């Protein structure tokens, strides 16, 4: 495994609203991912941490999302093949996370 990809997304929503938005976004994203051939192996909340595991095209990805009062920390462990695209993935996660946590 390559070094974990970490994205910090600041917000001013408070922990509860940020978590609610992430829960809603994950449920909406689940349907889109399934249509794209991505299998969700695990989605489990423990307190304010969401552990997840996904797989597609024989590649598995896992990580967690930690919801804090002023920021959300996303950590993703990518296999070596996907680590080649880490910067593109980081930008995409940051962009989508900001949209989710800043839109009204």
mmCIF file of C-alpha atoms in Angstrom:
data_model
loop_
_atom_site.group_PDB
_atom_site.id
_atom_site.type_symbol
_atom_site.label_atom_id
_atom_site.label_comp_id
_atom_site.label_asym_id
_atom_site.label_seq_id
_atom_site.Cartn_x
_atom_site.Cartn_y
_atom_site.Cartn_z
ATOM 1 C CA UNK A 1 0.000 0.000 0.000
ATOM 2 C CA UNK A 2 1.072 3.499 -0.774
ATOM 3 C CA UNK A 3 1.132 6.374 1.686
ATOM 4 C CA UNK A 4 -2.437 7.363 2.703
ATOM 5 C CA UNK A 5 -4.068 10.234 0.858
ATOM 6 C CA UNK A 6 -5.331 12.801 3.387
ATOM 7 C CA UNK A 7 -7.666 15.708 2.671
ATOM 8 C CA UNK A 8 -8.726 18.261 5.300
ATOM 9 C CA UNK A 9 -11.917 20.152 4.455
ATOM 10 C CA UNK A 10 -12.701 23.150 6.682
ATOM 11 C CA UNK A 11 -16.309 24.072 7.405
ATOM 12 C CA UNK A 12 -18.345 26.324 9.680
ATOM 13 C CA UNK A 13 -21.388 24.065 10.015
ATOM 14 C CA UNK A 14 -20.691 22.461 13.368
ATOM 15 C CA UNK A 15 -20.165 18.735 13.825
ATOM 16 C CA UNK A 16 -23.839 17.662 13.690
ATOM 17 C CA UNK A 17 -24.726 19.469 10.460
ATOM 18 C CA UNK A 18 -21.476 18.392 8.777
ATOM 19 C CA UNK A 19 -22.185 14.770 9.695
ATOM 20 C CA UNK A 20 -25.786 15.034 8.462
ATOM 21 C CA UNK A 21 -24.581 16.377 5.113
ATOM 22 C CA UNK A 22 -21.978 13.640 4.787
ATOM 23 C CA UNK A 23 -24.574 10.959 5.592
ATOM 24 C CA UNK A 24 -26.892 12.391 2.926
ATOM 25 C CA UNK A 25 -24.062 12.712 0.402
ATOM 26 C CA UNK A 26 -22.907 9.146 1.006
ATOM 27 C CA UNK A 27 -26.404 7.781 0.395
ATOM 28 C CA UNK A 28 -26.724 9.771 -2.851
ATOM 29 C CA UNK A 29 -23.215 8.737 -3.919
ATOM 30 C CA UNK A 30 -23.911 5.070 -3.208
ATOM 31 C CA UNK A 31 -26.401 4.844 -6.094
ATOM 32 C CA UNK A 32 -24.035 6.626 -8.488
ATOM 33 C CA UNK A 33 -21.118 4.399 -7.533
ATOM 34 C CA UNK A 34 -23.177 1.237 -8.000
ATOM 35 C CA UNK A 35 -24.095 2.360 -11.535
ATOM 36 C CA UNK A 36 -20.392 2.873 -12.242
ATOM 37 C CA UNK A 37 -19.492 -0.670 -11.202
ATOM 38 C CA UNK A 38 -18.073 0.227 -7.800
ATOM 39 C CA UNK A 39 -18.895 -2.243 -5.036
ATOM 40 C CA UNK A 40 -19.279 -0.848 -1.533
ATOM 41 C CA UNK A 41 -17.978 -3.411 0.918
ATOM 42 C CA UNK A 42 -18.322 -1.441 4.116
ATOM 43 C CA UNK A 43 -19.919 1.781 5.337
ATOM 44 C CA UNK A 44 -20.036 1.967 9.126
ATOM 45 C CA UNK A 45 -20.333 4.921 11.486
ATOM 46 C CA UNK A 46 -18.632 4.747 14.874
ATOM 47 C CA UNK A 47 -19.315 8.001 16.655
ATOM 48 C CA UNK A 48 -18.242 10.724 14.233
ATOM 49 C CA UNK A 49 -16.051 8.428 12.104
ATOM 50 C CA UNK A 50 -17.233 6.744 8.926
ATOM 51 C CA UNK A 51 -15.160 3.725 7.916
ATOM 52 C CA UNK A 52 -15.533 2.679 4.297
ATOM 53 C CA UNK A 53 -14.273 0.131 1.794
ATOM 54 C CA UNK A 54 -14.840 0.141 -1.964
ATOM 55 C CA UNK A 55 -13.708 -2.018 -4.850
ATOM 56 C CA UNK A 56 -13.767 -1.725 -8.614
ATOM 57 C CA UNK A 57 -11.866 -3.441 -11.396
ATOM 58 C CA UNK A 58 -10.033 -5.672 -8.896
ATOM 59 C CA UNK A 59 -8.761 -2.638 -6.956
ATOM 60 C CA UNK A 60 -9.759 -2.128 -3.316
ATOM 61 C CA UNK A 61 -9.769 1.186 -1.471
ATOM 62 C CA UNK A 62 -10.508 1.783 2.184
ATOM 63 C CA UNK A 63 -10.341 4.656 4.603
ATOM 64 C CA UNK A 64 -12.275 6.825 6.993
ATOM 65 C CA UNK A 65 -13.938 10.183 7.286
ATOM 66 C CA UNK A 66 -13.609 11.952 10.636
ATOM 67 C CA UNK A 67 -16.128 14.727 11.257
ATOM 68 C CA UNK A 68 -14.922 17.512 13.527
ATOM 69 C CA UNK A 69 -16.574 20.744 14.663
ATOM 70 C CA UNK A 70 -14.547 22.865 12.205
ATOM 71 C CA UNK A 71 -13.168 20.413 9.649
ATOM 72 C CA UNK A 72 -13.642 17.024 8.063
ATOM 73 C CA UNK A 73 -10.616 14.780 7.597
ATOM 74 C CA UNK A 74 -10.732 12.214 4.817
ATOM 75 C CA UNK A 75 -8.078 9.500 4.786
ATOM 76 C CA UNK A 76 -7.949 7.049 1.893
ATOM 77 C CA UNK A 77 -5.554 4.148 1.500
ATOM 78 C CA UNK A 78 -4.991 3.552 -2.190
ATOM 79 C CA UNK A 79 -3.408 0.492 -3.780
ATOM 80 C CA UNK A 80 -0.205 1.171 -5.719
ATOM 81 C CA UNK A 81 -1.952 1.292 -9.095
ATOM 82 C CA UNK A 82 -4.410 3.974 -7.962
ATOM 83 C CA UNK A 83 -1.708 5.857 -6.047
ATOM 84 C CA UNK A 84 -0.499 7.045 -9.457
ATOM 85 C CA UNK A 85 -3.664 9.174 -9.575
ATOM 86 C CA UNK A 86 -3.447 10.392 -5.963
ATOM 87 C CA UNK A 87 -3.217 14.105 -6.792
ATOM 88 C CA UNK A 88 -6.218 13.959 -9.114
ATOM 89 C CA UNK A 89 -8.177 12.018 -6.484
ATOM 90 C CA UNK A 90 -7.127 14.521 -3.783
ATOM 91 C CA UNK A 91 -8.391 17.458 -5.873
ATOM 92 C CA UNK A 92 -11.671 15.694 -6.629
ATOM 93 C CA UNK A 93 -12.302 14.766 -2.977
ATOM 94 C CA UNK A 94 -11.491 18.321 -1.895
ATOM 95 C CA UNK A 95 -13.733 19.886 -4.525
ATOM 96 C CA UNK A 96 -16.714 17.604 -3.886
ATOM 97 C CA UNK A 97 -16.238 17.835 -0.116
ATOM 98 C CA UNK A 98 -16.214 21.631 -0.252
ATOM 99 C CA UNK A 99 -19.399 21.637 -2.331
ATOM 100 C CA UNK A 100 -21.101 19.298 0.117
ATOM 101 C CA UNK A 101 -20.052 21.287 3.178
ATOM 102 C CA UNK A 102 -20.570 24.834 1.857
ATOM 103 C CA UNK A 103 -23.740 24.746 -0.227
ATOM 104 C CA UNK A 104 -26.886 26.003 1.468
#
